[in-house]
Short mmCIF file of C-alpha atoms in Angstrom, two decimals:
data_model
loop_
_atom_site.label_atom_id
_atom_site.label_comp_id
_atom_site.label_asym_id
_atom_site.label_seq_id
_atom_site.Cartn_x
_atom_site.Cartn_y
_atom_site.Cartn_z
CA UNK K 8 33.44 2.91 14.65
CA UNK K 9 32.79 6.54 15.45
CA UNK K 10 29.96 8.26 13.70
CA UNK K 11 31.50 9.56 10.52
CA UNK K 12 34.50 7.37 9.86
CA UNK K 13 32.73 5.50 7.12
CA UNK K 14 30.54 6.38 4.20
CA UNK K 15 32.78 6.87 1.21
CA UNK K 16 30.56 5.99 -1.72
CA UNK K 17 31.67 5.31 -5.26
CA UNK K 18 29.66 4.48 -8.36
CA UNK K 19 31.69 3.11 -11.24
CA UNK K 20 30.61 3.01 -14.86
CA UNK K 21 26.92 2.58 -14.08
CA UNK K 22 24.71 1.59 -17.00
CA UNK K 23 20.95 1.16 -16.84
CA UNK K 24 18.27 0.76 -19.47
CA UNK K 25 14.51 0.56 -19.21
CA UNK K 26 13.65 -1.34 -22.35
CA UNK K 27 15.18 0.61 -25.20
CA UNK K 28 15.58 3.71 -23.05
CA UNK K 29 19.23 3.95 -22.04
CA UNK K 30 18.81 6.03 -18.86
CA UNK K 31 22.31 5.86 -17.39
CA UNK K 32 25.24 5.61 -19.77
CA UNK K 33 28.38 4.94 -17.79
CA UNK K 34 28.11 7.15 -14.73
CA UNK K 35 31.05 7.62 -12.36
CA UNK K 36 30.50 9.38 -9.06
CA UNK K 37 32.74 9.50 -6.03
CA UNK K 38 31.63 10.90 -2.68
CA UNK K 39 34.30 11.12 0.00
CA UNK K 40 33.07 10.45 3.53
CA UNK K 41 31.95 13.55 5.38
CA UNK K 42 31.44 15.54 2.20
CA UNK K 43 28.39 16.65 0.27
CA UNK K 44 28.03 15.95 -3.42
CA UNK K 45 25.25 17.65 -5.29
CA UNK K 46 23.94 16.43 -8.61
CA UNK K 47 22.31 18.96 -10.91
CA UNK K 48 20.92 18.74 -14.41
CA UNK K 49 17.75 19.04 -16.46
CA UNK K 50 14.68 16.87 -15.81
CA UNK K 51 15.05 13.43 -17.27
CA UNK K 52 18.82 13.48 -17.10
CA UNK K 53 18.86 10.42 -14.83
CA UNK K 54 19.76 12.11 -11.53
CA UNK K 55 17.00 10.54 -9.46
CA UNK K 56 17.50 7.19 -11.11
CA UNK K 57 21.20 7.32 -10.25
CA UNK K 58 20.34 7.72 -6.55
CA UNK K 59 18.05 4.71 -6.75
CA UNK K 60 20.75 2.65 -8.38
CA UNK K 61 23.28 3.63 -5.73
CA UNK K 62 21.09 2.24 -2.94
CA UNK K 63 19.92 -0.59 -5.19
CA UNK K 64 16.24 0.28 -5.29
CA UNK K 65 17.00 -0.32 -8.94
CA UNK K 66 19.71 -2.79 -9.91
CA UNK K 67 22.20 -1.50 -12.49
CA UNK K 68 22.72 -3.46 -15.71
CA UNK K 69 26.44 -2.89 -15.51
CA UNK K 70 28.97 -1.19 -13.24
CA UNK K 71 29.84 -1.35 -9.58
CA UNK K 72 28.91 0.42 -6.36
CA UNK K 73 31.46 0.64 -3.56
CA UNK K 74 30.88 1.64 0.03
CA UNK K 75 34.14 2.26 1.88
CA UNK K 76 35.99 0.72 -1.02
CA UNK K 77 34.05 -2.55 -0.96
CA UNK K 78 31.61 -3.62 -3.66
CA UNK K 79 28.07 -3.91 -2.29
CA UNK K 80 26.42 -5.50 -5.30
CA UNK K 81 26.76 -9.02 -3.93
CA UNK K 82 25.39 -8.18 -0.48
CA UNK K 83 21.79 -8.23 0.61
CA UNK K 84 20.33 -4.96 -0.76
CA UNK K 85 18.23 -4.51 2.40
CA UNK K 86 21.44 -4.38 4.45
CA UNK K 87 22.87 -1.73 2.13
CA UNK K 88 19.75 0.43 2.39
CA UNK K 89 19.96 0.35 6.17
CA UNK K 90 23.31 2.15 5.83
CA UNK K 91 21.97 4.78 3.39
CA UNK K 92 19.14 7.10 4.37
CA UNK K 93 16.93 8.48 1.64
CA UNK K 94 14.64 11.51 1.49
CA UNK K 95 12.14 11.83 -1.35
CA UNK K 96 10.57 14.66 -3.27
CA UNK K 97 7.07 13.59 -2.20
CA UNK K 98 8.15 12.87 1.42
CA UNK K 99 6.54 9.43 1.30
CA UNK K 100 5.62 9.39 4.95
CA UNK K 101 3.35 6.51 5.92
CA UNK K 102 -0.10 8.15 6.12
CA UNK K 103 -1.64 5.42 8.27
CA UNK K 104 0.89 5.96 11.06
CA UNK K 105 1.53 8.88 13.38
CA UNK K 106 4.62 11.02 12.98
CA UNK K 107 6.38 9.20 15.82
CA UNK K 108 5.36 5.80 14.46
CA UNK K 109 6.77 6.72 11.05
CA UNK K 110 10.15 6.96 12.74
CA UNK K 111 9.83 4.15 15.28
CA UNK K 112 8.58 1.52 12.81
CA UNK K 113 11.97 0.66 11.35
CA UNK K 114 13.68 1.08 14.72
CA UNK K 115 11.45 -1.60 16.17
CA UNK K 116 11.20 -4.00 13.25
CA UNK K 117 14.72 -3.66 11.86
CA UNK K 118 16.84 -2.46 14.79
CA UNK K 119 14.90 -4.61 17.24
CA UNK K 120 14.24 -1.85 19.76
CA UNK K 121 11.41 -2.18 22.27
CA UNK K 122 8.33 -0.06 21.73
CA UNK K 123 9.32 2.38 24.49
CA UNK K 124 12.92 2.58 23.37
CA UNK K 125 11.90 3.23 19.77
CA UNK K 126 9.43 5.92 20.76
CA UNK K 127 12.04 7.63 22.89
CA UNK K 128 14.49 7.57 20.01
CA UNK K 129 11.79 8.85 17.63
CA UNK K 130 11.03 11.75 19.96
CA UNK K 131 14.73 12.57 20.21
CA UNK K 132 15.01 12.65 16.41
CA UNK K 133 11.89 14.79 16.14
CA UNK K 134 13.37 17.19 18.66
CA UNK K 135 16.38 17.63 16.40
CA UNK K 136 14.15 18.74 13.53
CA UNK K 137 11.97 20.86 15.83
CA UNK K 138 8.83 18.75 15.60
CA UNK K 139 8.65 16.90 18.88
CA UNK K 140 5.34 18.59 19.64
CA UNK K 141 3.76 17.00 16.56
CA UNK K 142 4.78 13.45 17.46
CA UNK K 143 1.24 12.13 17.66
CA UNK K 144 -0.17 13.96 14.66
CA UNK K 145 -0.85 12.24 11.34
CA UNK K 146 1.42 13.26 8.48
CA UNK K 147 -1.56 14.61 6.52
CA UNK K 148 -2.08 17.26 9.20
CA UNK K 149 1.44 18.63 8.80
CA UNK K 150 2.64 21.20 6.28
CA UNK K 151 4.85 19.99 3.46
CA UNK K 152 7.93 21.43 5.12
CA UNK K 153 7.12 19.70 8.38
CA UNK K 154 6.48 16.43 6.57
CA UNK K 155 9.84 16.64 4.88
CA UNK K 156 11.57 17.33 8.18
CA UNK K 157 9.88 14.25 9.62
CA UNK K 158 11.06 12.27 6.61
CA UNK K 159 14.60 13.46 7.27
CA UNK K 160 14.27 12.51 10.95
CA UNK K 161 12.95 9.09 9.90
CA UNK K 162 16.00 8.48 7.75
CA UNK K 163 18.44 9.83 10.36
CA UNK K 164 16.98 7.65 13.10
CA UNK K 165 18.50 4.64 11.35
CA UNK K 166 21.95 6.19 11.90
CA UNK K 167 22.89 5.99 8.22
CA UNK K 168 26.43 6.44 6.98
CA UNK K 169 25.25 8.29 3.89
CA UNK K 170 22.15 10.39 3.20
CA UNK K 171 20.47 10.72 -0.21
CA UNK K 172 18.20 13.64 -0.97
CA UNK K 173 16.08 13.34 -4.11
CA UNK K 174 14.84 16.84 -4.95
CA UNK K 175 13.83 17.14 -1.33
CA UNK K 176 12.50 20.68 -1.68
CA UNK K 177 10.92 20.51 -5.16
CA UNK K 178 7.42 19.71 -3.89
CA UNK K 179 7.43 22.41 -1.22
CA UNK K 180 5.82 25.81 -1.27
CA UNK K 181 8.53 28.48 -1.64
CA UNK K 182 8.21 29.73 1.93
CA UNK K 183 8.79 26.23 3.29
CA UNK K 184 11.93 25.50 1.30
CA UNK K 185 14.23 27.49 3.56
CA UNK K 186 13.62 25.44 6.70
CA UNK K 187 14.37 22.16 4.94
CA UNK K 188 17.48 23.54 3.24
CA UNK K 189 18.71 24.88 6.60
CA UNK K 190 18.33 21.43 8.10
CA UNK K 191 20.22 19.88 5.19
CA UNK K 192 22.96 22.48 5.55
CA UNK K 193 23.31 21.69 9.27
CA UNK K 194 23.64 18.02 8.44
CA UNK K 195 26.28 18.65 5.80
CA UNK K 196 28.28 20.87 8.13
CA UNK K 197 27.94 18.27 10.88
CA UNK K 198 29.97 15.91 8.73
CA UNK K 199 27.27 13.70 7.22
CA UNK K 200 28.13 12.18 3.87
CA UNK K 201 25.42 13.37 1.51
CA UNK K 202 24.37 13.00 -2.11
CA UNK K 203 21.90 15.72 -2.99
CA UNK K 204 19.96 15.74 -6.25
CA UNK K 205 18.64 19.27 -6.42
CA UNK K 206 17.29 22.17 -8.43
CA UNK K 207 18.37 24.56 -5.66
CA UNK K 208 21.43 26.11 -7.26
CA UNK K 209 22.12 28.23 -4.17
CA UNK K 210 22.38 25.14 -2.01
CA UNK K 211 24.48 23.34 -4.57
CA UNK K 212 26.88 26.24 -4.85
CA UNK K 213 27.18 27.13 -1.16
CA UNK K 214 26.96 23.82 0.66
CA UNK K 215 28.36 21.10 -1.57
CA UNK K 216 31.99 20.11 -1.83
CA UNK K 217 31.60 18.65 -5.30
CA UNK K 218 29.01 19.43 -7.94
CA UNK K 219 28.19 16.99 -10.72
CA UNK K 220 26.25 18.08 -13.78
CA UNK K 221 24.37 15.30 -15.55
CA UNK K 222 22.58 15.40 -18.86
CA UNK K 223 21.03 12.59 -20.90
CA UNK K 224 22.44 9.85 -18.69
CA UNK K 225 26.07 10.96 -18.62
CA UNK K 226 28.19 13.09 -16.31
CA UNK K 227 29.02 16.15 -18.36
CA UNK K 228 31.07 18.05 -15.81
CA UNK K 229 32.10 17.51 -12.22
CA UNK K 230 34.20 19.54 -9.81
CA UNK K 231 34.21 22.08 -7.00
CA UNK K 232 31.20 24.44 -7.05
CA UNK K 233 33.26 27.57 -7.79
CA UNK K 234 34.58 25.94 -10.92
CA UNK K 235 31.26 24.66 -12.25
CA UNK K 236 29.23 27.74 -11.47
CA UNK K 237 31.84 30.41 -12.28
CA UNK K 238 33.69 28.74 -15.06
CA UNK K 239 31.54 26.11 -16.79
CA UNK K 240 33.59 24.46 -19.51
CA UNK K 241 30.98 22.74 -21.59
CA UNK K 242 28.30 24.33 -23.68
CA UNK K 243 25.69 22.07 -22.15
CA UNK K 244 26.42 23.27 -18.61
CA UNK K 245 26.62 26.88 -19.76
CA UNK K 246 23.22 26.50 -21.41
CA UNK K 247 21.75 24.80 -18.35
CA UNK K 248 23.04 27.48 -15.97
CA UNK K 249 21.76 30.29 -18.12
CA UNK K 250 18.34 28.61 -18.10
CA UNK K 251 18.11 28.15 -14.34
CA UNK K 252 20.03 31.09 -12.89
CA UNK I 1 -60.89 -2.95 -4.47
CA UNK I 2 -60.94 -6.65 -5.10
CA UNK I 3 -57.46 -6.52 -6.42
CA UNK I 4 -56.17 -4.64 -3.41
CA UNK I 5 -57.84 -7.06 -1.09
CA UNK I 6 -56.41 -9.97 -3.01
CA UNK I 7 -52.92 -8.53 -2.88
CA UNK I 8 -53.20 -7.80 0.81
CA UNK I 9 -54.42 -11.35 1.49
CA UNK I 10 -51.55 -12.75 -0.49
CA UNK I 11 -48.72 -10.67 0.88
CA UNK I 12 -49.90 -9.19 4.16
CA UNK I 13 -51.56 -12.04 5.96
CA UNK I 14 -50.54 -11.08 9.47
CA UNK I 15 -51.48 -14.43 10.88
CA UNK I 16 -49.29 -16.36 8.46
CA UNK I 17 -46.47 -13.92 9.12
CA UNK I 18 -46.90 -14.16 12.87
CA UNK I 19 -46.53 -17.89 12.66
CA UNK I 20 -43.28 -17.83 10.77
CA UNK I 21 -41.51 -14.92 12.48
CA UNK I 22 -40.56 -16.75 15.71
CA UNK I 23 -38.97 -19.51 13.68
CA UNK I 24 -37.09 -16.97 11.60
CA UNK I 25 -35.69 -15.45 14.77
CA UNK I 26 -34.84 -18.77 16.36
CA UNK I 27 -33.51 -20.68 13.37
CA UNK I 28 -33.39 -18.61 10.20
CA UNK I 29 -31.59 -15.50 11.40
CA UNK I 30 -28.80 -17.35 13.25
CA UNK I 31 -28.21 -19.61 10.26
CA UNK I 32 -28.12 -16.75 7.79
CA UNK I 33 -25.66 -14.91 10.01
CA UNK I 34 -23.48 -17.98 10.54
CA UNK I 35 -23.37 -18.68 6.81
CA UNK I 36 -22.59 -15.06 5.92
CA UNK I 37 -20.08 -14.38 8.71
CA UNK I 38 -18.11 -17.61 8.40
CA UNK I 39 -17.97 -17.44 4.60
CA UNK I 40 -17.14 -13.76 4.91
CA UNK I 41 -14.15 -14.52 7.12
CA UNK I 42 -12.91 -17.42 5.00
CA UNK I 43 -13.57 -15.40 1.82
CA UNK I 44 -11.56 -12.49 3.20
CA UNK I 45 -8.58 -14.70 4.02
CA UNK I 46 -8.83 -16.39 0.63
CA UNK I 47 -9.24 -13.01 -1.06
CA UNK I 48 -6.10 -11.66 0.62
CA UNK I 49 -4.13 -14.68 -0.54
CA UNK I 50 -5.48 -14.25 -4.09
CA UNK I 51 -4.67 -10.54 -4.08
CA UNK I 52 -1.08 -11.14 -2.99
CA UNK I 53 -0.75 -13.89 -5.60
CA UNK I 54 -2.24 -11.56 -8.20
CA UNK I 55 0.47 -8.94 -7.67
CA UNK I 56 3.26 -11.43 -7.02
CA UNK I 57 6.45 -11.54 -9.06
CA UNK I 58 5.85 -15.23 -9.58
CA UNK I 59 4.08 -15.72 -12.91
CA UNK I 60 2.58 -19.06 -11.88
CA UNK I 61 1.01 -17.51 -8.77
CA UNK I 62 -0.37 -14.65 -10.85
CA UNK I 63 -1.90 -17.04 -13.35
CA UNK I 64 -3.48 -19.25 -10.72
CA UNK I 65 -5.06 -16.22 -9.07
CA UNK I 66 -6.20 -14.87 -12.45
CA UNK I 67 -7.83 -18.09 -13.60
CA UNK I 68 -9.46 -18.76 -10.25
CA UNK I 69 -10.88 -15.26 -10.11
CA UNK I 70 -12.11 -15.25 -13.70
CA UNK I 71 -13.88 -18.59 -13.31
CA UNK I 72 -15.50 -17.99 -9.93
CA UNK I 73 -16.59 -14.48 -10.80
CA UNK I 74 -17.86 -15.58 -14.18
CA UNK I 75 -20.21 -18.30 -12.95
CA UNK I 76 -23.75 -17.76 -11.70
CA UNK I 77 -23.74 -18.27 -7.91
CA UNK I 78 -26.49 -20.86 -8.15
CA UNK I 79 -24.36 -23.01 -10.42
CA UNK I 80 -21.31 -22.79 -8.15
CA UNK I 81 -23.33 -23.71 -5.10
CA UNK I 82 -24.92 -26.71 -6.82
CA UNK I 83 -21.69 -27.98 -8.31
CA UNK I 84 -19.73 -27.67 -5.09
CA UNK I 85 -22.56 -28.89 -2.87
CA UNK I 86 -23.54 -31.91 -4.92
CA UNK I 87 -20.19 -32.57 -6.50
CA UNK I 88 -17.96 -32.47 -3.44
CA UNK I 89 -20.62 -33.22 -0.82
CA UNK I 90 -20.46 -37.02 -1.20
CA UNK I 91 -16.65 -37.01 -0.95
CA UNK I 92 -16.79 -35.07 2.31
CA UNK I 93 -19.52 -37.35 3.56
CA UNK I 94 -17.31 -40.35 2.98
CA UNK I 95 -14.32 -38.75 4.63
CA UNK I 96 -16.09 -37.32 7.67
CA UNK I 97 -19.31 -39.30 7.96
CA UNK I 98 -21.25 -36.05 8.19
CA UNK I 99 -24.42 -35.93 6.13
CA UNK I 100 -24.95 -32.23 6.53
CA UNK I 101 -24.56 -30.12 3.40
CA UNK I 102 -23.88 -27.12 5.65
CA UNK I 103 -20.07 -27.20 5.33
CA UNK I 104 -20.44 -27.43 1.56
CA UNK I 105 -22.72 -24.41 1.59
CA UNK I 106 -20.11 -22.45 3.52
CA UNK I 107 -17.36 -23.67 1.22
CA UNK I 108 -19.25 -22.60 -1.91
CA UNK I 109 -20.06 -19.15 -0.51
CA UNK I 110 -16.46 -18.70 0.69
CA UNK I 111 -14.95 -19.69 -2.64
CA UNK I 112 -17.23 -17.31 -4.52
CA UNK I 113 -16.76 -14.34 -2.21
CA UNK I 114 -13.00 -15.01 -2.11
CA UNK I 115 -12.83 -14.31 -5.84
CA UNK I 116 -14.61 -10.97 -5.50
CA UNK I 117 -12.79 -9.95 -2.32
CA UNK I 118 -9.46 -10.84 -3.96
CA UNK I 119 -10.14 -8.33 -6.73
CA UNK I 120 -11.19 -5.72 -4.18
CA UNK I 121 -7.99 -6.15 -2.18
CA UNK I 122 -5.83 -6.23 -5.29
CA UNK I 123 -7.20 -2.95 -6.58
CA UNK I 124 -6.77 -1.41 -3.12
CA UNK I 125 -3.17 -2.54 -2.78
CA UNK I 126 -2.32 -1.42 -6.30
CA UNK I 127 -3.81 2.01 -5.67
CA UNK I 128 -1.24 2.72 -2.96
CA UNK I 129 1.36 5.20 -4.20
CA UNK I 130 4.55 3.49 -5.39
CA UNK I 131 6.51 5.91 -3.23
CA UNK I 132 5.27 4.08 -0.14
CA UNK I 133 6.94 0.84 -1.16
CA UNK I 134 10.02 2.77 -2.18
CA UNK I 135 10.26 4.63 1.13
CA UNK I 136 9.82 1.44 3.08
CA UNK I 137 12.45 -0.38 1.04
CA UNK I 138 14.80 2.59 1.37
CA UNK I 139 14.60 2.21 5.15
CA UNK I 140 15.83 -1.36 4.77
CA UNK I 141 12.62 -3.35 4.90
CA UNK I 142 12.40 -6.33 2.56
CA UNK I 143 9.59 -6.66 0.01
CA UNK I 144 7.45 -8.87 2.24
CA UNK I 145 7.80 -6.68 5.32
CA UNK I 146 7.12 -3.56 3.25
CA UNK I 147 3.91 -5.04 1.92
CA UNK I 148 2.80 -6.29 5.33
CA UNK I 149 3.64 -3.18 7.35
CA UNK I 150 3.15 -0.34 4.90
CA UNK I 151 1.39 -1.09 1.62
CA UNK I 152 -1.30 -3.66 2.45
CA UNK I 153 -2.68 -1.85 5.53
CA UNK I 154 -3.18 1.29 3.43
CA UNK I 155 -4.73 -0.68 0.59
CA UNK I 156 -7.24 -2.37 2.88
CA UNK I 157 -8.37 0.92 4.40
CA UNK I 158 -9.26 2.26 1.00
CA UNK I 159 -11.43 -0.67 0.04
CA UNK I 160 -13.37 -1.07 3.27
CA UNK I 161 -16.56 0.26 1.62
CA UNK I 162 -16.27 -2.24 -1.23
CA UNK I 163 -15.60 -4.98 1.31
CA UNK I 164 -18.79 -4.20 3.23
CA UNK I 165 -20.69 -4.22 -0.07
CA UNK I 166 -19.35 -7.68 -0.72
CA UNK I 167 -20.55 -8.75 2.70
CA UNK I 168 -24.04 -7.48 1.86
CA UNK I 169 -23.96 -9.56 -1.31
CA UNK I 170 -22.94 -12.55 0.77
CA UNK I 171 -25.93 -12.17 3.09
CA UNK I 172 -28.19 -12.21 0.05
CA UNK I 173 -26.42 -15.06 -1.72
CA UNK I 174 -26.59 -17.20 1.41
CA UNK I 175 -30.28 -17.65 0.54
CA UNK I 176 -29.24 -19.89 -2.36
CA UNK I 177 -27.96 -22.66 -0.14
CA UNK I 178 -31.54 -23.95 0.23
CA UNK I 179 -30.79 -25.76 -3.04
CA UNK I 180 -28.58 -28.19 -1.14
CA UNK I 181 -31.42 -29.46 1.03
CA UNK I 182 -30.49 -28.37 4.50
CA UNK I 183 -31.67 -30.10 7.68
CA UNK I 184 -34.53 -28.43 9.54
CA UNK I 185 -32.20 -26.87 12.12
CA UNK I 186 -29.85 -25.55 9.44
CA UNK I 187 -32.37 -23.56 7.42
CA UNK I 188 -31.79 -19.89 6.90
CA UNK I 189 -34.23 -17.02 6.59
CA UNK I 190 -35.20 -17.57 2.97
CA UNK I 191 -35.90 -21.27 3.25
CA UNK I 192 -37.98 -20.83 6.38
CA UNK I 193 -40.07 -18.32 4.50
CA UNK I 194 -40.24 -20.58 1.48
CA UNK I 195 -41.28 -23.61 3.53
CA UNK I 196 -43.98 -21.64 5.30
CA UNK I 197 -45.22 -20.21 2.01
CA UNK I 198 -45.41 -23.68 0.50
CA UNK I 199 -47.42 -25.17 3.36
CA UNK I 200 -49.79 -22.23 3.76
CA UNK I 201 -50.14 -21.35 0.11
CA UNK I 202 -49.71 -17.74 1.11
CA UNK I 203 -46.80 -15.48 0.18
CA UNK I 204 -46.70 -13.44 3.37
CA UNK I 205 -43.81 -15.47 4.84
CA UNK I 206 -41.73 -14.21 1.91
CA UNK I 207 -42.55 -10.67 2.93
CA UNK I 208 -41.45 -11.50 6.46
CA UNK I 209 -38.19 -12.92 5.05
CA UNK I 210 -37.73 -9.78 2.96
CA UNK I 211 -38.05 -7.62 6.05
CA UNK I 212 -35.41 -9.70 7.83
CA UNK I 213 -33.00 -9.26 4.93
CA UNK I 214 -33.62 -5.55 4.71
CA UNK I 215 -33.07 -5.11 8.44
CA UNK I 216 -29.67 -6.73 7.93
CA UNK I 217 -28.64 -5.08 4.68
CA UNK I 218 -29.95 -1.51 4.85
CA UNK I 219 -27.93 -0.55 7.95
CA UNK I 220 -24.87 -2.07 6.31
CA UNK I 221 -25.50 -0.04 3.16
CA UNK I 222 -25.62 3.12 5.22
CA UNK I 223 -22.55 2.04 7.12
CA UNK I 224 -20.77 1.83 3.75
CA UNK I 225 -21.90 5.34 2.86
CA UNK I 226 -20.75 6.58 6.24
CA UNK I 227 -17.23 5.16 6.03
CA UNK I 228 -17.00 6.24 2.43
CA UNK I 229 -17.91 9.82 3.35
CA UNK I 230 -15.52 9.76 6.29
CA UNK I 231 -12.67 8.64 4.09
CA UNK I 232 -13.49 11.30 1.57
CA UNK I 233 -13.86 14.33 3.80
CA UNK I 234 -12.02 13.21 6.92
CA UNK I 235 -8.69 12.88 5.19
CA UNK I 236 -7.06 15.37 2.88
CA UNK I 237 -6.59 14.30 -0.68
CA UNK I 238 -3.35 12.53 -1.28
CA UNK I 239 -1.12 14.13 -3.86
CA UNK I 240 -0.63 12.30 -7.09
CA UNK I 241 2.71 10.55 -7.09
CA UNK I 242 5.31 12.10 -9.30
CA UNK I 243 5.98 9.27 -11.68
CA UNK I 244 9.46 10.44 -12.49
CA UNK I 245 10.37 10.56 -8.83
CA UNK I 246 9.02 7.16 -8.02
CA UNK I 247 10.68 4.80 -10.41
CA UNK I 248 10.23 1.36 -8.94
CA UNK I 249 11.74 -0.64 -11.67
CA UNK I 250 13.95 -3.58 -12.19
CA UNK I 251 15.20 -5.16 -9.02
CA UNK I 252 13.14 -2.95 -6.73
CA UNK I 253 11.20 -6.02 -5.66
CA UNK I 254 14.30 -8.11 -5.13
#
């Protein structure tokens, strides 16, 4: 299997409730391998929750999730998550470990690499995000942008077939956003399959192949970025775009 | 002046103190330390088990931990030590042939401190940002591995000061085991002072015992303050987790 021959991800009719709160109401999302899908929408629309359902951090009440055309709901969820990298708004680096250890931990304990091998791989991944020189620092001593790049390196080190980004730049100071977005753009153009929940309309418009607009737990509109941004068909999307642009 | 003289005779009789101090060094101090350290270690292991049970998905485990903790924390230490020492002592004697109440003393102290340490660990583990568990699970670690490698180590670090405080309490509570009637070689600092005070009719041996306890506990108290300050200023404040971004809900523990 070469690097990007897999990773087509499909969510079908996903429903999820927390108590009486019906968060996802029949979501369909299809991400072709090697493409980038961005998901936009107001806060509370269920975007972040949808990501967590698609890698089974939260189990859906109803619906199906397919990876390369095969349902993954019956498999071990840990196995699924090893194939899907995830980057969080708050970075969620492990503060009690060094930058290099953040990356090597899963390589050693899950991939079974030796300590030396895992460190070497961690350094290689850090080099790709330009942070090899901070390998032995603690995450707390890095800027937010650097922390997020480490978090991306940590996810990439597992050689995922798909990458999820959950508002990866929302917690960053404005001047740090650019570096992280540039890294995400490189990844997308390198052929990584990506699902990007974002408030960065520029990124959504310029980098993604498909844009999906969610509101109140449903997909309101979905299509190529030119269509959604230039010619929004629903009032809800028109209203949303006029609020954020 | 009479009163001062009387007080000084009662509490600061150097001769009476001089007599008891060697014995405190030779017998009392080692026994106090053995009681406190061994019960501290067993209590810590027990506390970790209780903490993990307390946050477990298994309702039975949670209830057992809850009831155990409520009962052991709710009883006066003296009562627990007497009940365990005199209640279970004879059974152990029959099983092992040992007449020493020492193991029962350690058991009682361990069971009590386990309840407190369990609550300390539980609060520490629960204070770790939900995003940590989420990030670990997103990498493909199972729930157990995530707790062991990521969440629990962070939780323990945060409660180290409280843990040392609990150890100080244990040093003090170890004085209560005199109630079980220890053999001469098993007596700890307090009982040696008490015995000497009873035979001499002078309270100075108690003062000597007090100094021994303070020499043990005051440095520990300052050690707590030191690690506390280091944790506060040595590490930048962690950002509050964004609740919306860290939904660990149904199935996240699966």
